[in-house]
Coordinates of C-alpha atoms and ligand atoms in Angstrom, one line a residue:
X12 CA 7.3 -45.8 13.1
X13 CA 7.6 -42.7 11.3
X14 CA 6.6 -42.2 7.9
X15 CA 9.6 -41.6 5.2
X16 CA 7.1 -40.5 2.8
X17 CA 5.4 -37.9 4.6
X18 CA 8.5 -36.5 6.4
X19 CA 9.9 -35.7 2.8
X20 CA 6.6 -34.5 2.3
X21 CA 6.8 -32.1 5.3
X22 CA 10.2 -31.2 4.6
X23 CA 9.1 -30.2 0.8
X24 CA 6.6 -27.9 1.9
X25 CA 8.5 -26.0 4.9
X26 CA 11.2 -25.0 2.6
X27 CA 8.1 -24.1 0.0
X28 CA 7.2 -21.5 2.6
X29 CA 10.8 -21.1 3.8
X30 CA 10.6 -19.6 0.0
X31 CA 8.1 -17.7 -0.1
X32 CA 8.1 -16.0 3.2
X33 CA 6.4 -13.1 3.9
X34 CA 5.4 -10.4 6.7
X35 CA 2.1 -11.7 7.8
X36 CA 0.6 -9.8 10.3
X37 CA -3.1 -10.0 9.2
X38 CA -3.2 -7.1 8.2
X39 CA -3.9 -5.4 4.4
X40 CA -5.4 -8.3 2.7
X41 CA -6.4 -6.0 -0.1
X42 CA -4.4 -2.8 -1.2
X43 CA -4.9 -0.3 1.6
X44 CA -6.8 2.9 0.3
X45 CA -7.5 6.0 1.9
X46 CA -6.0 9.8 2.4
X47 CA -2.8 11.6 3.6
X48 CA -1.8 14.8 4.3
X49 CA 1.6 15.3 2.0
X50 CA -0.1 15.4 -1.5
X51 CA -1.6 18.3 -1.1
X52 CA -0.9 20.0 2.4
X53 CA 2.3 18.8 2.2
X54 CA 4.2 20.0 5.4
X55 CA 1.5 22.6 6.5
X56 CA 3.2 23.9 9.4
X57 CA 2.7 27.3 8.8
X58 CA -1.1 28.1 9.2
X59 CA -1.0 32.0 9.9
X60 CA 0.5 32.4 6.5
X61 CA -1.0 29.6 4.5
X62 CA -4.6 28.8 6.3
X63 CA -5.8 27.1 3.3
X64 CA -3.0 24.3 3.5
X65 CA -3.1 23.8 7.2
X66 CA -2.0 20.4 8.8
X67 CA -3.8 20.4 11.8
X68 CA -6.5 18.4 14.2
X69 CA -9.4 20.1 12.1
X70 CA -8.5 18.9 8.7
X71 CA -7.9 15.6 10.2
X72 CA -11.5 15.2 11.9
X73 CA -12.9 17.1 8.6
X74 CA -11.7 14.4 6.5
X75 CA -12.7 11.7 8.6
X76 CA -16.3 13.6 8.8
X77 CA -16.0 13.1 4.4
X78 CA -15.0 9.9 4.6
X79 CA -18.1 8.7 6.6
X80 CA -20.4 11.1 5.3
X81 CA -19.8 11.6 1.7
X82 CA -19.5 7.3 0.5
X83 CA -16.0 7.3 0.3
X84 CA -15.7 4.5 3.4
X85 CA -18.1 2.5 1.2
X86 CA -15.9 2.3 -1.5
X87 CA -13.2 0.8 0.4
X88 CA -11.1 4.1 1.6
X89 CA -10.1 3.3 5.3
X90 CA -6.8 5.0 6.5
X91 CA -6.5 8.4 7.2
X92 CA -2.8 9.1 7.5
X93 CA -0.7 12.3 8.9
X94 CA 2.3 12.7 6.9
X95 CA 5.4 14.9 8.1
X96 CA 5.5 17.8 10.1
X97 CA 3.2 16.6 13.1
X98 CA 5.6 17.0 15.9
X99 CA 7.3 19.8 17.9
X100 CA 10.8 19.7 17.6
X101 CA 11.5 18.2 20.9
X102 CA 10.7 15.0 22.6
X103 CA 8.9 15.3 26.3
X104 CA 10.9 14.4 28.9
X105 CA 10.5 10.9 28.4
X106 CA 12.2 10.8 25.7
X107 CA 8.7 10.3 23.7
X108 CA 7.1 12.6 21.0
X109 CA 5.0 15.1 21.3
X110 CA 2.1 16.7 18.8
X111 CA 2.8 20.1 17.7
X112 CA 0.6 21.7 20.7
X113 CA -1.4 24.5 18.5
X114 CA -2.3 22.4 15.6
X115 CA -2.8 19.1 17.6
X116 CA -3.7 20.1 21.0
X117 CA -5.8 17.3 22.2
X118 CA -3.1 15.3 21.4
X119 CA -3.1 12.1 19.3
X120 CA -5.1 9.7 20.8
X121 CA -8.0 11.9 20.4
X122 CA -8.0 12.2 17.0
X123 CA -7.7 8.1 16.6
X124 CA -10.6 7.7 18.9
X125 CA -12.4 10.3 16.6
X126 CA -11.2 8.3 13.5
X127 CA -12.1 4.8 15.2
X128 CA -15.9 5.8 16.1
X129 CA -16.4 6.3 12.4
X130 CA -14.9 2.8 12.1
X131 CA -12.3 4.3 10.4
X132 CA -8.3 3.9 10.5
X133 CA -6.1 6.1 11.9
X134 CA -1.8 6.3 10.4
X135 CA 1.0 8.4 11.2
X136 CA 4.8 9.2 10.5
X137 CA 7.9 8.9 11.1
X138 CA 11.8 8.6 9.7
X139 CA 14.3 6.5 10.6
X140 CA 17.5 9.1 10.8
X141 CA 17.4 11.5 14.0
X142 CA 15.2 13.8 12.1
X143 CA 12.0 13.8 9.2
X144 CA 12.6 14.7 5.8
X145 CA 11.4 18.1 6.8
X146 CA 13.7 18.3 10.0
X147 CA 11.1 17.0 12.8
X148 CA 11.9 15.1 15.1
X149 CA 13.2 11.5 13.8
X150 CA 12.8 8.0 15.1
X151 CA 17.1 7.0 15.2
X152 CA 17.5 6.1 18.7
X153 CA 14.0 5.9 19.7
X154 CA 13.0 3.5 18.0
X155 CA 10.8 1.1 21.2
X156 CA 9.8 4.7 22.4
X157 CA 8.5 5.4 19.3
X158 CA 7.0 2.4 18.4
X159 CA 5.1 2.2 21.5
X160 CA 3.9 5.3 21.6
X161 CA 2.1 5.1 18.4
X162 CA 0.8 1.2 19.5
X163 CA -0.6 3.6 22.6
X164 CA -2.3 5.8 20.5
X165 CA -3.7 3.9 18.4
X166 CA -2.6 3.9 15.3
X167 CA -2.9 1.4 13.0
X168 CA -0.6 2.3 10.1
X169 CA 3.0 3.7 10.1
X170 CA 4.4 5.3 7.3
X171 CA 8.0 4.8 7.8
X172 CA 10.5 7.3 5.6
X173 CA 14.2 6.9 4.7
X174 CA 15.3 10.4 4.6
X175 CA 19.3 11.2 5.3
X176 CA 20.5 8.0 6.3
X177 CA 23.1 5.4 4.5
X178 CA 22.3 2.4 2.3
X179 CA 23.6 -0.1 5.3
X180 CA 21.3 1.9 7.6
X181 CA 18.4 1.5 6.1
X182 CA 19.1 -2.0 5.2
X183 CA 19.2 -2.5 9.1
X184 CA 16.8 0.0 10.5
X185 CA 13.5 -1.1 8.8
X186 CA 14.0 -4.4 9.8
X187 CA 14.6 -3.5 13.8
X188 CA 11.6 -0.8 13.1
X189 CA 9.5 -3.8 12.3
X190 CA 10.3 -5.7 15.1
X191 CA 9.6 -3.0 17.7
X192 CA 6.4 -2.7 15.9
X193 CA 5.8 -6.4 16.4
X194 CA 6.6 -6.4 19.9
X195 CA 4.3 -3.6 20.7
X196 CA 1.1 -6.3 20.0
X197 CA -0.7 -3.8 18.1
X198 CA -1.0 -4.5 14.5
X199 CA -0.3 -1.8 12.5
X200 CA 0.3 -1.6 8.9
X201 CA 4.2 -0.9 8.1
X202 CA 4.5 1.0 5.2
X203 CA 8.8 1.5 4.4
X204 CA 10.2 4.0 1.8
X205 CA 12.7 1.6 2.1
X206 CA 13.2 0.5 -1.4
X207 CA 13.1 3.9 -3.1
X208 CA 15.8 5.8 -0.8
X209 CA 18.0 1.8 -1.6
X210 CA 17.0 2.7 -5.4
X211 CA 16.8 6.4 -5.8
X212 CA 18.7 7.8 -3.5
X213 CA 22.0 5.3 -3.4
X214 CA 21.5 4.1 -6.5
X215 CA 21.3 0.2 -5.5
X216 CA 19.1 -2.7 -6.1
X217 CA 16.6 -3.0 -3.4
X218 CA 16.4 -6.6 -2.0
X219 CA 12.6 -6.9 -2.3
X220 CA 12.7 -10.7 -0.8
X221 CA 14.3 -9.2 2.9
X222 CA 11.9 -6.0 2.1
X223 CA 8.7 -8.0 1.4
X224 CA 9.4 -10.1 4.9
X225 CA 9.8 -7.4 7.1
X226 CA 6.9 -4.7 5.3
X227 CA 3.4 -4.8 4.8
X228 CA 3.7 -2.1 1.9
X229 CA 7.0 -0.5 0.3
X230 CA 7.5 2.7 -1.9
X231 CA 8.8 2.1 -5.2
X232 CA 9.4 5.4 -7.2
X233 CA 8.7 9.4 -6.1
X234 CA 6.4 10.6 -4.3
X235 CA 2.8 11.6 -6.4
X236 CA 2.0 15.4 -6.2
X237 CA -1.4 16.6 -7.3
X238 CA -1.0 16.0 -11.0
X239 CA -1.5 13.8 -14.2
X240 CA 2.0 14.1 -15.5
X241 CA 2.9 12.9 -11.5
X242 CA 0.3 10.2 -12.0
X243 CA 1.1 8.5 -15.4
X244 CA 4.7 8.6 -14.7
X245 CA 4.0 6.6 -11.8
X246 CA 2.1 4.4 -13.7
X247 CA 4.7 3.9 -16.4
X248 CA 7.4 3.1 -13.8
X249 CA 5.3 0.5 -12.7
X250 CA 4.2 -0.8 -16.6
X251 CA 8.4 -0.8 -16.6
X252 CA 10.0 -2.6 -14.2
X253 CA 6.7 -5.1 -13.3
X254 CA 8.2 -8.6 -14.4
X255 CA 10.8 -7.8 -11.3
X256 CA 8.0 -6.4 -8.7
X257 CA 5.0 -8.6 -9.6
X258 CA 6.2 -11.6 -7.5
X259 CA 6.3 -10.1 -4.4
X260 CA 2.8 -8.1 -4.6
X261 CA 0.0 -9.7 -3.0
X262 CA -2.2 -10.2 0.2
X263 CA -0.3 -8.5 3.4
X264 CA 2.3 -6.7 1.1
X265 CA 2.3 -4.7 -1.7
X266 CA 4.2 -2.5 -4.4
X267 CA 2.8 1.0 -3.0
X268 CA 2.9 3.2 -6.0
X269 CA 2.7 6.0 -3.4
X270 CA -1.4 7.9 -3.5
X271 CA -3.0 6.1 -6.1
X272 CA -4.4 2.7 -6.3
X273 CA -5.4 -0.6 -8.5
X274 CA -3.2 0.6 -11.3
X275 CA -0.7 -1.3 -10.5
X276 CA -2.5 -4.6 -10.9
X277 CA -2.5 -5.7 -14.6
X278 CA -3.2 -9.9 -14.8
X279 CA -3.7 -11.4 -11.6
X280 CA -4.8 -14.7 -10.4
X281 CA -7.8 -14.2 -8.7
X282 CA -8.7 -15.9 -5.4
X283 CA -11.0 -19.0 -6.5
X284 CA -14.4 -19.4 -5.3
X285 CA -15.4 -22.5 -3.1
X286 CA -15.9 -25.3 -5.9
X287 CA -13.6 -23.8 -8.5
X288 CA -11.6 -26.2 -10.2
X289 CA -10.5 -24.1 -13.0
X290 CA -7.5 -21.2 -12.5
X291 CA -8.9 -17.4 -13.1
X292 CA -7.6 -13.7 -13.6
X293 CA -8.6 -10.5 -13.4
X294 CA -7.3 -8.5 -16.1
X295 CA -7.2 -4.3 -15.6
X296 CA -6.7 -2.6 -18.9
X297 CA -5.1 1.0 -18.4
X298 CA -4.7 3.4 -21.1
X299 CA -2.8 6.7 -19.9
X300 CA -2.3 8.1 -23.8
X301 CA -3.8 10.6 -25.5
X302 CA -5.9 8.5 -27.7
X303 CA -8.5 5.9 -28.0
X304 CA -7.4 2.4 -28.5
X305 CA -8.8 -1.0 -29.1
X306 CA -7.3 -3.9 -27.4
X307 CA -7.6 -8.1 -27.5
X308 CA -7.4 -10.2 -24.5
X309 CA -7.5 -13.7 -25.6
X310 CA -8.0 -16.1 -21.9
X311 CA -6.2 -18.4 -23.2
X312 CA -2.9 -16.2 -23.5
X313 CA -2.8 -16.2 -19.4
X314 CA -3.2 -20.1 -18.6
X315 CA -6.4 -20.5 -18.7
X316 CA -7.9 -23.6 -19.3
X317 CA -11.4 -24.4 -18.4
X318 CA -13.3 -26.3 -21.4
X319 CA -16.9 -24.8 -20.2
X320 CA -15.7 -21.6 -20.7
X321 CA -16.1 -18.0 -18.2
X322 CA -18.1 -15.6 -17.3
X323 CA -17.0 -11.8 -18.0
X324 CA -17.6 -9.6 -15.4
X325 CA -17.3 -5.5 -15.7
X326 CA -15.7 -4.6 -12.1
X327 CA -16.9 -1.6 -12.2
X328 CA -20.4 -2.1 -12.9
X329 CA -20.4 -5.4 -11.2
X330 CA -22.6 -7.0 -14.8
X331 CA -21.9 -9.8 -16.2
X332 CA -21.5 -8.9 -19.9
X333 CA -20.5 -12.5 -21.8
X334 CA -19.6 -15.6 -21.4
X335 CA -17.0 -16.8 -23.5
X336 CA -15.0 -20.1 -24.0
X337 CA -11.0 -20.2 -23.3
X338 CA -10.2 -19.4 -26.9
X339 CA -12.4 -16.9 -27.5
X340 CA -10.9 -13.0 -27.6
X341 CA -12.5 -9.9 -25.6
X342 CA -12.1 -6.8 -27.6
X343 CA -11.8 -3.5 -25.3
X344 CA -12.1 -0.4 -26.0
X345 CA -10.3 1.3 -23.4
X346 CA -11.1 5.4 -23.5
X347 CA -7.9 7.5 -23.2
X348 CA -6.4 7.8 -19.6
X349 CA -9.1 5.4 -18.1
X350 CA -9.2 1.9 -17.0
X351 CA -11.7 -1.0 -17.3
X352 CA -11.3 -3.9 -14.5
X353 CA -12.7 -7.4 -15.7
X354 CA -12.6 -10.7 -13.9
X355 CA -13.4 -14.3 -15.5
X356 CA -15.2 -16.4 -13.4
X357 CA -15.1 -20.1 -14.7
X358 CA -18.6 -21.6 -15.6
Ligands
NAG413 C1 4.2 -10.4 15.1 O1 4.9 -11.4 14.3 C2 4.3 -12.7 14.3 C3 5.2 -13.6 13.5 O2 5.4 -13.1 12.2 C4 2.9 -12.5 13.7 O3 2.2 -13.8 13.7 C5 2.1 -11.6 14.5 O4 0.8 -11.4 14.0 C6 2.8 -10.2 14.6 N1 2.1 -9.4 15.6 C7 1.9 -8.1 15.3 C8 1.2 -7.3 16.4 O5 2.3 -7.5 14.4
NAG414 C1 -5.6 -25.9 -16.1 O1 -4.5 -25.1 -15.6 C2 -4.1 -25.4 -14.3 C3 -3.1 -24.3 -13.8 O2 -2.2 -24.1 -14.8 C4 -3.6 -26.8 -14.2 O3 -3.2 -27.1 -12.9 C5 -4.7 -27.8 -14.7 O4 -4.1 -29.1 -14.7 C6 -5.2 -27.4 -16.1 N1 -6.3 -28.2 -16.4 C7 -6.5 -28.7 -17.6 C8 -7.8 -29.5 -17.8 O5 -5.8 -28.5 -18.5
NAG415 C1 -23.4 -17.6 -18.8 O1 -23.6 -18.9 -18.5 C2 -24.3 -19.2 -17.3 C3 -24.3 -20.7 -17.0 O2 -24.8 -21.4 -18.2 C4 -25.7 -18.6 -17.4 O3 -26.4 -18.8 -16.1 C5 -25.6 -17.1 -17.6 O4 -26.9 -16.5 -17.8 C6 -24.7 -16.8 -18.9 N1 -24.5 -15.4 -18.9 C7 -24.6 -14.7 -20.0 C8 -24.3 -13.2 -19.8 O5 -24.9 -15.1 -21.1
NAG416 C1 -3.4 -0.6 -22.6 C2 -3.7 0.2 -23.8 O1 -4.8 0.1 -24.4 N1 -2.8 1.0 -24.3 C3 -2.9 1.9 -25.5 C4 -3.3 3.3 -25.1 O2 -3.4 4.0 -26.3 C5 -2.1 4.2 -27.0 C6 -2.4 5.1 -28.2 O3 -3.5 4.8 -28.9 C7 -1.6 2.8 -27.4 O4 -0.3 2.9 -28.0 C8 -1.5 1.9 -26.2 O5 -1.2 0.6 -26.6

C-alpha cells in the first residue's frame, strides 16, 4: 500500500528543488579565482608594435610558471583564462577554430597540458554572434563545433560573451551553448556575459532564475580595467542591487563581478560543521572610502541564536580572537579601502 503521507512528502520536496533549480555540474563549489588576459593585455594582437602587451603562448606558460612558483596556486588561484583575440580570422576546413599560428603555434592543447601538469586550469573564449567583441571569429552557427573543440582541448572554463546580438538571442543562445557544453562530457565552467549585455546593452531585466539554471557564473556590470575607481565602482554596483542578486549566488553559480573576488560576499550562511546544531555566518566588512571607520555587528541582527555563544574567527589570519554570546556586539575597525573577513563558529 503506498504511503499518503510520504508521497505528499515526496511531492513537497520535488517542487522544493523544482524551485530552486540550479546548474549543477560539480563544478565551482567556491568562487573561481585566477587570471585572464583582457585586464591588462586586453586584445594583444599586435606584438611587433606593442611587445610589452603581447597575447601569446609565452605569457600564457609565464603565468602559469607564476602561478605555481610564486604561492599564488596556494592561495586558491586556479584558472588561467585567454580572453579575446586568440583566433585567426578563419575557421580550418572543418569548420572548427584555429589559434592564431604566430602567437599560438603549438596550438591549444599544448598550452592546457602545460597548464594541467602544474595542476592548474586551463579557460578560453568565445561569443555567441558570428564574430568576438573584437571581430574574431564567433561561435553563431558553430556552436557543437565549438563546443567540442574546446572539450578536445581541454579546457575547463568557457568564458562565453554577448557582443552584437539581440535580447531574444541571447535569451536563447546561452542556454543551447550550455547544452552543447553538456553534451561534450567535459565539465567545464560556463561563465555567460549574459545578464550584462540583457541589462546594459538592451536595457532589460535579466531573468537570473533561467540564467542561474543554465550558468555556472554570470557577469553583472562592466568589465574591470586595471584601476581603483574601476574596482570600487564594481563593488558599489554590487553593495546596490544585492537584495535582488544574493538569492541566486552560491555553490556552482555565482554573481561574477568580473576580475576581482570575495567582495561580493557580505553575510553569508556558512556551511555547518559535522555536529552543528546552531545556524552561522560569515560576515566580510568592506570599506572602499576614503576614511577610517568603526563599525558594530551585533550576531544576533543575522538570526543567530545559539545560547552558548561563538567563536570569532579572523579569516585572514585564521586566529581565533573572542568568543562572544549571541547578543554580544563586535566592534571593527575597518581601515579605508580594505576588508576584514570573520566567521562565527558556534561553541
Ligand atoms: C550535464 O548535465 C547533467 C544534468 O544537469 C549534470 O548532472 C552533468 O554533470 C552535466 N555534465 C557535464 C559534463 O557538464
Ligand atoms: C535558531 O535559528 C534556527 C534558524 O533560524 C532555527 O531553526 C532554530 O529553531 C533556532 N533555535 C533556537 C534555540 O531558537
Ligand atoms: C572559546 O571557548 C572555547 C570553548 O569553551 C575555548 O576552548 C576557547 O579557548 C575560547 N576561545 C577564546 C579565544 O577565548
Ligand atoms: C562598511 C564600512 O565600514 N563602511 C564605511 C567606510 O567609511 C565611510 C566613511 O568613513 C563610511 O561612511 C562607511 O559606512
Amino acid at each position: 500500500m503506498p504511503d499518503c503521507n510520504n508521497i505528499v512528502r515526496a511531492m513537497f520536496f520535488i517542487s522544493l528543488f523544482g524551485y530552486a533549480r540550479v546548474l549543477e555540474n560539480g563544478l565551482v563549489r567556491t568562487p573561481p579565482m585566477g587570471w585572464m588576459s583582457w585586464g591588462y593585455y586586453m586584445c594583444g594582437a599586435d606584438c611587433e608594435q606593442n611587445p610589452d602587451k603581447c597575447l601569446d603562448e609565452k605569457l600564457i606558460l609565464s603565468v602559469a610558471d607564476t602561478f605555481y612558483n610564486e604561492g599564488y596556486q596556494e592561495a586558491g588561484f586556479e584558472y588561467i583564462i585567454i580572453d579575446d583575440c586568440w583566433s585567426e580570422h578563419h575557421r580550418d576546413r572543418d569548420g572548427r577554430l584555429v589559434p592564431d599560428s604566430l602567437r599560438f603555434p603549438n596550438g591549444m592543447k599544448y598550452i592546457s597540458d602545460y597548464i594541467h601538469s602544474r595542476n592548474l586550469k586551463f579557460g578560453m573564449y568565445t561569443n555567441v554572434a558570428d564574430v568576438t567583441c573584437m571581430r574574431y571569429q564567433g561561435s553563431k552557427g558553430h556552436f557543437k563545433v565549438d563546443a567540442d573543440t574546446f572539450a578536445q582541448w581541454g579546457v575547463d572554463y568557457i568564458k562565453v560573451d554577448g557582443c552584437f546580438v539581440g535580447e531574444q538571442y541571447l535569451n536563447n543562445a546561452y542556454i543551447h551553448f550550455g547544452g552543447y557544453l553538456n553534451k561534450t562530457n567535459r565539465p567545464m565552467v560556463y561563465s555567460c556575459s549574459w545578464p550584462y549585455y540583457i541589462e546594459f546593452i538592451h536595457n532589460k531585466k535579466p531573468d537570473y532564475p533561467t540564467i542561474s539554471k543554465h550558468c555556472n557564473l554570470w557577469r553583472n556590470y562592466h568589465d574591470v580595467v586595471t584601476s581603483w575607481s574601476a574596482v570600487k565602482n564594481i563593488i558599489q554596483h554590487y553593495e546596490d542591487e544585492y537584495s535582488g542578486l544574493e538569492k541566486y549566488h552560491g555553490p556552482g553559480h555565482w554573481n561574477d563581478p568580473d576580475m576581482i573576488d570575495y567582495i561580493t560576499l557580505w553575510v553569508k550562511p556558512r556551511m555547518p560543521r559535522k555536529g552543528d546544531i546552531y545556524p552561522s555566518y560569515s560576515l566580510a566588512l568592506v570599506n572602499v572610502s576614503g576614511q577610517k571607520r568603526t563599525i558594530t555587528v551585533r550576531p544576533s541582527n543575522y538570526g543567530l541564536n545559539c545560547t552558548d555563544g561563538y567563536s570569532v574567527m579572523d579569516i585572514f589570519s585564521k586566529r581565533f580572537l573572542k568568543n562572544i554570546t549571541f547578543e554580544d556586539s563586535i566592534d571593527v575597525t575597518v581601515p579605508s579601502e580594505d576588508v576584514i573577513l570573520y566567521t562565527l563558529f558556534p561553541l
